[in-house]
Amino acid sequence: MRHSDFWVRMDQQFGRAYARVWAGNHVMAVLGGRTASEALDAGEDPKTVWRAVHETLGLPPSER
């Protein structure tokens, strides 16, 4: 997954503006106590970060 694909999915879930806010503020244990933005900036694979977001939000399997 590319970074752009990750952000498209985030925008679909939260809307463009709030997706960035959520990604920068919501700390996830599954990402080692980092936010999605921090994990991406540290070089984490966007697919791994999306899976963490997916799990945290309890989204249906069809949105994985």
PDB file of N, CA, C and O in Angstrom:
ATOM      1  N   MET A   1       0.850  -1.177   0.000  1.00  0.00           N
ATOM      2  CA  MET A   1       0.000   0.000   0.000  1.00  0.00           C
ATOM      3  C   MET A   1       0.901   1.247   0.000  1.00  0.00           C
ATOM      4  O   MET A   1       1.871   1.304   0.737  1.00  0.00           O
ATOM      5  N   ARG A   2       0.552   2.198  -0.822  1.00  0.00           N
ATOM      6  CA  ARG A   2       1.278   3.467  -0.851  1.00  0.00           C
ATOM      7  C   ARG A   2       0.705   4.429   0.192  1.00  0.00           C
ATOM      8  O   ARG A   2      -0.424   4.266   0.649  1.00  0.00           O
ATOM      9  N   HIS A   3       1.484   5.421   0.535  1.00  0.00           N
ATOM     10  CA  HIS A   3       1.007   6.433   1.487  1.00  0.00           C
ATOM     11  C   HIS A   3      -0.275   7.088   0.981  1.00  0.00           C
ATOM     12  O   HIS A   3      -1.193   7.346   1.768  1.00  0.00           O
ATOM     13  N   SER A   4      -0.324   7.339  -0.313  1.00  0.00           N
ATOM     14  CA  SER A   4      -1.520   7.984  -0.871  1.00  0.00           C
ATOM     15  C   SER A   4      -2.755   7.104  -0.686  1.00  0.00           C
ATOM     16  O   SER A   4      -3.851   7.613  -0.404  1.00  0.00           O
ATOM     17  N   ASP A   5      -2.599   5.787  -0.816  1.00  0.00           N
ATOM     18  CA  ASP A   5      -3.728   4.872  -0.595  1.00  0.00           C
ATOM     19  C   ASP A   5      -4.171   4.899   0.865  1.00  0.00           C
ATOM     20  O   ASP A   5      -5.366   4.864   1.166  1.00  0.00           O
ATOM     21  N   PHE A   6      -3.202   4.963   1.763  1.00  0.00           N
ATOM     22  CA  PHE A   6      -3.517   5.052   3.187  1.00  0.00           C
ATOM     23  C   PHE A   6      -4.374   6.290   3.456  1.00  0.00           C
ATOM     24  O   PHE A   6      -5.400   6.217   4.120  1.00  0.00           O
ATOM     25  N   TRP A   7      -3.944   7.425   2.911  1.00  0.00           N
ATOM     26  CA  TRP A   7      -4.682   8.667   3.175  1.00  0.00           C
ATOM     27  C   TRP A   7      -6.053   8.685   2.512  1.00  0.00           C
ATOM     28  O   TRP A   7      -6.997   9.263   3.070  1.00  0.00           O
ATOM     29  N   VAL A   8      -6.204   8.047   1.386  1.00  0.00           N
ATOM     30  CA  VAL A   8      -7.530   7.934   0.765  1.00  0.00           C
ATOM     31  C   VAL A   8      -8.458   7.176   1.708  1.00  0.00           C
ATOM     32  O   VAL A   8      -9.600   7.586   1.940  1.00  0.00           O
ATOM     33  N   ARG A   9      -7.976   6.087   2.274  1.00  0.00           N
ATOM     34  CA  ARG A   9      -8.806   5.305   3.208  1.00  0.00           C
ATOM     35  C   ARG A   9      -9.129   6.103   4.464  1.00  0.00           C
ATOM     36  O   ARG A   9     -10.243   6.051   4.975  1.00  0.00           O
ATOM     37  N   MET A  10      -8.141   6.823   4.973  1.00  0.00           N
ATOM     38  CA  MET A  10      -8.392   7.658   6.156  1.00  0.00           C
ATOM     39  C   MET A  10      -9.431   8.729   5.846  1.00  0.00           C
ATOM     40  O   MET A  10     -10.341   8.972   6.645  1.00  0.00           O
ATOM     41  N   ASP A  11      -9.289   9.359   4.682  1.00  0.00           N
ATOM     42  CA  ASP A  11     -10.257  10.391   4.289  1.00  0.00           C
ATOM     43  C   ASP A  11     -11.666   9.824   4.171  1.00  0.00           C
ATOM     44  O   ASP A  11     -12.640  10.482   4.533  1.00  0.00           O
ATOM     45  N   GLN A  12     -11.783   8.602   3.688  1.00  0.00           N
ATOM     46  CA  GLN A  12     -13.092   7.964   3.576  1.00  0.00           C
ATOM     47  C   GLN A  12     -13.715   7.719   4.944  1.00  0.00           C
ATOM     48  O   GLN A  12     -14.934   7.804   5.096  1.00  0.00           O
ATOM     49  N   GLN A  13     -12.905   7.427   5.923  1.00  0.00           N
ATOM     50  CA  GLN A  13     -13.428   7.147   7.261  1.00  0.00           C
ATOM     51  C   GLN A  13     -13.753   8.413   8.051  1.00  0.00           C
ATOM     52  O   GLN A  13     -14.734   8.457   8.781  1.00  0.00           O
ATOM     53  N   PHE A  14     -12.905   9.428   7.934  1.00  0.00           N
ATOM     54  CA  PHE A  14     -13.011  10.600   8.804  1.00  0.00           C
ATOM     55  C   PHE A  14     -13.339  11.905   8.096  1.00  0.00           C
ATOM     56  O   PHE A  14     -13.664  12.885   8.755  1.00  0.00           O
ATOM     57  N   GLY A  15     -13.185  11.947   6.790  1.00  0.00           N
ATOM     58  CA  GLY A  15     -13.214  13.225   6.083  1.00  0.00           C
ATOM     59  C   GLY A  15     -11.785  13.745   6.025  1.00  0.00           C
ATOM     60  O   GLY A  15     -10.965  13.433   6.886  1.00  0.00           O
ATOM     61  N   ARG A  16     -11.487  14.520   5.006  1.00  0.00           N
ATOM     62  CA  ARG A  16     -10.102  14.930   4.752  1.00  0.00           C
ATOM     63  C   ARG A  16      -9.456  15.670   5.934  1.00  0.00           C
ATOM     64  O   ARG A  16      -8.351  15.341   6.343  1.00  0.00           O
ATOM     65  N   ALA A  17     -10.124  16.647   6.473  1.00  0.00           N
ATOM     66  CA  ALA A  17      -9.517  17.454   7.541  1.00  0.00           C
ATOM     67  C   ALA A  17      -9.354  16.643   8.830  1.00  0.00           C
ATOM     68  O   ALA A  17      -8.288  16.654   9.439  1.00  0.00           O
ATOM     69  N   TYR A  18     -10.387  15.949   9.252  1.00  0.00           N
ATOM     70  CA  TYR A  18     -10.304  15.232  10.527  1.00  0.00           C
ATOM     71  C   TYR A  18      -9.373  14.030  10.443  1.00  0.00           C
ATOM     72  O   TYR A  18      -8.780  13.633  11.448  1.00  0.00           O
ATOM     73  N   ALA A  19      -9.181  13.443   9.278  1.00  0.00           N
ATOM     74  CA  ALA A  19      -8.278  12.298   9.132  1.00  0.00           C
ATOM     75  C   ALA A  19      -6.881  12.671   9.597  1.00  0.00           C
ATOM     76  O   ALA A  19      -6.219  11.904  10.308  1.00  0.00           O
ATOM     77  N   ARG A  20      -6.413  13.854   9.233  1.00  0.00           N
ATOM     78  CA  ARG A  20      -5.074  14.294   9.643  1.00  0.00           C
ATOM     79  C   ARG A  20      -5.005  14.548  11.141  1.00  0.00           C
ATOM     80  O   ARG A  20      -4.019  14.234  11.786  1.00  0.00           O
ATOM     81  N   VAL A  21      -6.066  15.109  11.688  1.00  0.00           N
ATOM     82  CA  VAL A  21      -6.111  15.367  13.130  1.00  0.00           C
ATOM     83  C   VAL A  21      -6.085  14.050  13.892  1.00  0.00           C
ATOM     84  O   VAL A  21      -5.294  13.872  14.829  1.00  0.00           O
ATOM     85  N   TRP A  22      -6.931  13.111  13.491  1.00  0.00           N
ATOM     86  CA  TRP A  22      -6.997  11.816  14.172  1.00  0.00           C
ATOM     87  C   TRP A  22      -5.658  11.096  14.067  1.00  0.00           C
ATOM     88  O   TRP A  22      -5.147  10.577  15.049  1.00  0.00           O
ATOM     89  N   ALA A  23      -5.084  11.078  12.879  1.00  0.00           N
ATOM     90  CA  ALA A  23      -3.816  10.385  12.659  1.00  0.00           C
ATOM     91  C   ALA A  23      -2.683  10.994  13.475  1.00  0.00           C
ATOM     92  O   ALA A  23      -1.755  10.289  13.875  1.00  0.00           O
ATOM     93  N   GLY A  24      -2.772  12.259  13.753  1.00  0.00           N
ATOM     94  CA  GLY A  24      -1.725  12.929  14.513  1.00  0.00           C
ATOM     95  C   GLY A  24      -1.921  12.937  16.008  1.00  0.00           C
ATOM     96  O   GLY A  24      -0.997  13.289  16.747  1.00  0.00           O
ATOM     97  N   ASN A  25      -3.116  12.544  16.472  1.00  0.00           N
ATOM     98  CA  ASN A  25      -3.407  12.629  17.898  1.00  0.00           C
ATOM     99  C   ASN A  25      -3.768  11.316  18.575  1.00  0.00           C
ATOM    100  O   ASN A  25      -3.618  11.205  19.795  1.00  0.00           O
ATOM    101  N   HIS A  26      -4.262  10.364  17.838  1.00  0.00           N
ATOM    102  CA  HIS A  26      -4.738   9.114  18.444  1.00  0.00           C
ATOM    103  C   HIS A  26      -3.590   8.112  18.578  1.00  0.00           C
ATOM    104  O   HIS A  26      -3.090   7.591  17.584  1.00  0.00           O
ATOM    105  N   VAL A  27      -3.167   7.868  19.813  1.00  0.00           N
ATOM    106  CA  VAL A  27      -2.068   6.939  20.094  1.00  0.00           C
ATOM    107  C   VAL A  27      -2.622   5.517  20.118  1.00  0.00           C
ATOM    108  O   VAL A  27      -3.644   5.249  20.749  1.00  0.00           O
ATOM    109  N   MET A  28      -1.927   4.618  19.429  1.00  0.00           N
ATOM    110  CA  MET A  28      -2.362   3.219  19.354  1.00  0.00           C
ATOM    111  C   MET A  28      -1.283   2.306  19.933  1.00  0.00           C
ATOM    112  O   MET A  28      -0.125   2.359  19.510  1.00  0.00           O
ATOM    113  N   ALA A  29      -1.697   1.477  20.869  1.00  0.00           N
ATOM    114  CA  ALA A  29      -0.768   0.532  21.491  1.00  0.00           C
ATOM    115  C   ALA A  29      -0.168  -0.412  20.461  1.00  0.00           C
ATOM    116  O   ALA A  29       1.021  -0.744  20.534  1.00  0.00           O
ATOM    117  N   VAL A  30      -0.983  -0.820  19.494  1.00  0.00           N
ATOM    118  CA  VAL A  30      -0.518  -1.762  18.476  1.00  0.00           C
ATOM    119  C   VAL A  30       0.605  -1.172  17.623  1.00  0.00           C
ATOM    120  O   VAL A  30       1.364  -1.908  16.994  1.00  0.00           O
ATOM    121  N   LEU A  31       0.751   0.136  17.632  1.00  0.00           N
ATOM    122  CA  LEU A  31       1.845   0.796  16.916  1.00  0.00           C
ATOM    123  C   LEU A  31       2.960   1.215  17.877  1.00  0.00           C
ATOM    124  O   LEU A  31       3.748   2.116  17.589  1.00  0.00           O
ATOM    125  N   GLY A  32       3.013   0.558  19.009  1.00  0.00           N
ATOM    126  CA  GLY A  32       4.074   0.858  19.973  1.00  0.00           C
ATOM    127  C   GLY A  32       3.891   2.183  20.687  1.00  0.00           C
ATOM    128  O   GLY A  32       4.870   2.833  21.048  1.00  0.00           O
ATOM    129  N   GLY A  33       2.639   2.561  20.892  1.00  0.00           N
ATOM    130  CA  GLY A  33       2.363   3.807  21.588  1.00  0.00           C
ATOM    131  C   GLY A  33       2.580   5.036  20.719  1.00  0.00           C
ATOM    132  O   GLY A  33       2.828   6.120  21.232  1.00  0.00           O
ATOM    133  N   ARG A  34       2.489   4.861  19.419  1.00  0.00           N
ATOM    134  CA  ARG A  34       2.654   5.975  18.485  1.00  0.00           C
ATOM    135  C   ARG A  34       1.322   6.269  17.802  1.00  0.00           C
ATOM    136  O   ARG A  34       0.425   5.443  17.775  1.00  0.00           O
ATOM    137  N   THR A  35       1.243   7.452  17.230  1.00  0.00           N
ATOM    138  CA  THR A  35       0.105   7.786  16.385  1.00  0.00           C
ATOM    139  C   THR A  35       0.367   7.237  14.982  1.00  0.00           C
ATOM    140  O   THR A  35       1.503   6.849  14.658  1.00  0.00           O
ATOM    141  N   ALA A  36      -0.653   7.242  14.147  1.00  0.00           N
ATOM    142  CA  ALA A  36      -0.474   6.802  12.767  1.00  0.00           C
ATOM    143  C   ALA A  36       0.553   7.685  12.058  1.00  0.00           C
ATOM    144  O   ALA A  36       1.418   7.179  11.333  1.00  0.00           O
ATOM    145  N   SER A  37       0.482   8.978  12.274  1.00  0.00           N
ATOM    146  CA  SER A  37       1.439   9.892  11.639  1.00  0.00           C
ATOM    147  C   SER A  37       2.861   9.622  12.092  1.00  0.00           C
ATOM    148  O   SER A  37       3.790   9.607  11.270  1.00  0.00           O
ATOM    149  N   GLU A  38       3.041   9.401  13.380  1.00  0.00           N
ATOM    150  CA  GLU A  38       4.379   9.105  13.895  1.00  0.00           C
ATOM    151  C   GLU A  38       4.916   7.807  13.303  1.00  0.00           C
ATOM    152  O   GLU A  38       6.093   7.722  12.940  1.00  0.00           O
ATOM    153  N   ALA A  39       4.055   6.807  13.227  1.00  0.00           N
ATOM    154  CA  ALA A  39       4.475   5.516  12.681  1.00  0.00           C
ATOM    155  C   ALA A  39       4.874   5.658  11.210  1.00  0.00           C
ATOM    156  O   ALA A  39       5.904   5.124  10.785  1.00  0.00           O
ATOM    157  N   LEU A  40       4.085   6.383  10.443  1.00  0.00           N
ATOM    158  CA  LEU A  40       4.421   6.592   9.036  1.00  0.00           C
ATOM    159  C   LEU A  40       5.726   7.373   8.890  1.00  0.00           C
ATOM    160  O   LEU A  40       6.583   7.026   8.074  1.00  0.00           O
ATOM    161  N   ASP A  41       5.884   8.412   9.699  1.00  0.00           N
ATOM    162  CA  ASP A  41       7.104   9.227   9.646  1.00  0.00           C
ATOM    163  C   ASP A  41       8.340   8.413  10.029  1.00  0.00           C
ATOM    164  O   ASP A  41       9.439   8.696   9.560  1.00  0.00           O
ATOM    165  N   ALA A  42       8.146   7.396  10.877  1.00  0.00           N
ATOM    166  CA  ALA A  42       9.254   6.543  11.304  1.00  0.00           C
ATOM    167  C   ALA A  42       9.566   5.445  10.290  1.00  0.00           C
ATOM    168  O   ALA A  42      10.461   4.639  10.506  1.00  0.00           O
ATOM    169  N   GLY A  43       8.796   5.405   9.192  1.00  0.00           N
ATOM    170  CA  GLY A  43       9.060   4.437   8.140  1.00  0.00           C
ATOM    171  C   GLY A  43       8.232   3.166   8.198  1.00  0.00           C
ATOM    172  O   GLY A  43       8.472   2.228   7.442  1.00  0.00           O
ATOM    173  N   GLU A  44       7.242   3.142   9.087  1.00  0.00           N
ATOM    174  CA  GLU A  44       6.355   1.970   9.157  1.00  0.00           C
ATOM    175  C   GLU A  44       5.587   1.847   7.846  1.00  0.00           C
ATOM    176  O   GLU A  44       5.194   2.847   7.239  1.00  0.00           O
ATOM    177  N   ASP A  45       5.380   0.627   7.409  1.00  0.00           N
ATOM    178  CA  ASP A  45       4.643   0.370   6.181  1.00  0.00           C
ATOM    179  C   ASP A  45       3.210   0.890   6.316  1.00  0.00           C
ATOM    180  O   ASP A  45       2.544   0.602   7.319  1.00  0.00           O
ATOM    181  N   PRO A  46       2.722   1.659   5.343  1.00  0.00           N
ATOM    182  CA  PRO A  46       1.351   2.173   5.428  1.00  0.00           C
ATOM    183  C   PRO A  46       0.301   1.077   5.614  1.00  0.00           C
ATOM    184  O   PRO A  46      -0.709   1.296   6.288  1.00  0.00           O
ATOM    185  N   LYS A  47       0.524  -0.102   5.053  1.00  0.00           N
ATOM    186  CA  LYS A  47      -0.436  -1.194   5.221  1.00  0.00           C
ATOM    187  C   LYS A  47      -0.509  -1.624   6.682  1.00  0.00           C
ATOM    188  O   LYS A  47      -1.597  -1.891   7.213  1.00  0.00           O
ATOM    189  N   THR A  48       0.624  -1.666   7.355  1.00  0.00           N
ATOM    190  CA  THR A  48       0.659  -2.006   8.779  1.00  0.00           C
ATOM    191  C   THR A  48      -0.080  -0.949   9.597  1.00  0.00           C
ATOM    192  O   THR A  48      -0.848  -1.278  10.509  1.00  0.00           O
ATOM    193  N   VAL A  49       0.140   0.305   9.252  1.00  0.00           N
ATOM    194  CA  VAL A  49      -0.528   1.397   9.968  1.00  0.00           C
ATOM    195  C   VAL A  49      -2.030   1.345   9.699  1.00  0.00           C
ATOM    196  O   VAL A  49      -2.843   1.517  10.621  1.00  0.00           O
ATOM    197  N   TRP A  50      -2.434   1.081   8.454  1.00  0.00           N
ATOM    198  CA  TRP A  50      -3.858   0.981   8.157  1.00  0.00           C
ATOM    199  C   TRP A  50      -4.497  -0.156   8.947  1.00  0.00           C
ATOM    200  O   TRP A  50      -5.597  -0.018   9.473  1.00  0.00           O
ATOM    201  N   ARG A  51      -3.817  -1.280   9.045  1.00  0.00           N
ATOM    202  CA  ARG A  51      -4.363  -2.406   9.814  1.00  0.00           C
ATOM    203  C   ARG A  51      -4.560  -2.021  11.272  1.00  0.00           C
ATOM    204  O   ARG A  51      -5.539  -2.429  11.907  1.00  0.00           O
ATOM    205  N   ALA A  52      -3.649  -1.228  11.819  1.00  0.00           N
ATOM    206  CA  ALA A  52      -3.793  -0.754  13.199  1.00  0.00           C
ATOM    207  C   ALA A  52      -5.003   0.165  13.328  1.00  0.00           C
ATOM    208  O   ALA A  52      -5.784   0.055  14.283  1.00  0.00           O
ATOM    209  N   VAL A  53      -5.175   1.070  12.373  1.00  0.00           N
ATOM    210  CA  VAL A  53      -6.343   1.963  12.372  1.00  0.00           C
ATOM    211  C   VAL A  53      -7.615   1.130  12.254  1.00  0.00           C
ATOM    212  O   VAL A  53      -8.576   1.332  13.007  1.00  0.00           O
ATOM    213  N   HIS A  54      -7.613   0.196  11.334  1.00  0.00           N
ATOM    214  CA  HIS A  54      -8.760  -0.677  11.092  1.00  0.00           C
ATOM    215  C   HIS A  54      -9.157  -1.403  12.373  1.00  0.00           C
ATOM    216  O   HIS A  54     -10.334  -1.448  12.741  1.00  0.00           O
ATOM    217  N   GLU A  55      -8.178  -1.966  13.053  1.00  0.00           N
ATOM    218  CA  GLU A  55      -8.436  -2.697  14.299  1.00  0.00           C
ATOM    219  C   GLU A  55      -8.947  -1.764  15.391  1.00  0.00           C
ATOM    220  O   GLU A  55      -9.907  -2.077  16.095  1.00  0.00           O
ATOM    221  N   THR A  56      -8.319  -0.609  15.514  1.00  0.00           N
ATOM    222  CA  THR A  56      -8.700   0.360  16.545  1.00  0.00           C
ATOM    223  C   THR A  56     -10.138   0.830  16.369  1.00  0.00           C
ATOM    224  O   THR A  56     -10.879   0.974  17.340  1.00  0.00           O
ATOM    225  N   LEU A  57     -10.533   1.062  15.126  1.00  0.00           N
ATOM    226  CA  LEU A  57     -11.886   1.547  14.845  1.00  0.00           C
ATOM    227  C   LEU A  57     -12.926   0.449  14.794  1.00  0.00           C
ATOM    228  O   LEU A  57     -14.121   0.724  14.774  1.00  0.00           O
ATOM    229  N   GLY A  58     -12.474  -0.805  14.749  1.00  0.00           N
ATOM    230  CA  GLY A  58     -13.418  -1.914  14.647  1.00  0.00           C
ATOM    231  C   GLY A  58     -14.168  -1.925  13.327  1.00  0.00           C
ATOM    232  O   GLY A  58     -15.372  -2.233  13.289  1.00  0.00           O
ATOM    233  N   LEU A  59     -13.469  -1.583  12.257  1.00  0.00           N
ATOM    234  CA  LEU A  59     -14.105  -1.532  10.939  1.00  0.00           C
ATOM    235  C   LEU A  59     -14.388  -2.942  10.434  1.00  0.00           C
ATOM    236  O   LEU A  59     -13.713  -3.902  10.820  1.00  0.00           O
ATOM    237  N   PRO A  60     -15.359  -3.082   9.547  1.00  0.00           N
ATOM    238  CA  PRO A  60     -15.690  -4.403   9.006  1.00  0.00           C
ATOM    239  C   PRO A  60     -14.555  -4.935   8.128  1.00  0.00           C
ATOM    240  O   PRO A  60     -13.784  -4.163   7.545  1.00  0.00           O
ATOM    241  N   PRO A  61     -14.458  -6.264   8.005  1.00  0.00           N
ATOM    242  CA  PRO A  61     -13.413  -6.872   7.178  1.00  0.00           C
ATOM    243  C   PRO A  61     -13.390  -6.361   5.741  1.00  0.00           C
ATOM    244  O   PRO A  61     -12.335  -6.300   5.115  1.00  0.00           O
ATOM    245  N   SER A  62     -14.531  -5.972   5.221  1.00  0.00           N
ATOM    246  CA  SER A  62     -14.597  -5.489   3.837  1.00  0.00           C
ATOM    247  C   SER A  62     -13.804  -4.193   3.628  1.00  0.00           C
ATOM    248  O   SER A  62     -13.474  -3.859   2.502  1.00  0.00           O
ATOM    249  N   GLU A  63     -13.479  -3.505   4.700  1.00  0.00           N
ATOM    250  CA  GLU A  63     -12.738  -2.247   4.588  1.00  0.00           C
ATOM    251  C   GLU A  63     -11.259  -2.410   4.902  1.00  0.00           C
ATOM    252  O   GLU A  63     -10.541  -1.439   5.052  1.00  0.00           O
ATOM    253  N   ARG A  64     -10.821  -3.647   4.993  1.00  0.00           N
ATOM    254  CA  ARG A  64      -9.420  -3.899   5.309  1.00  0.00           C
ATOM    255  C   ARG A  64      -8.609  -3.684   4.085  1.00  0.00           C
ATOM    256  O   ARG A  64      -7.601  -3.209   3.929  1.00  0.00           O
TER     257      ARG A  64
END
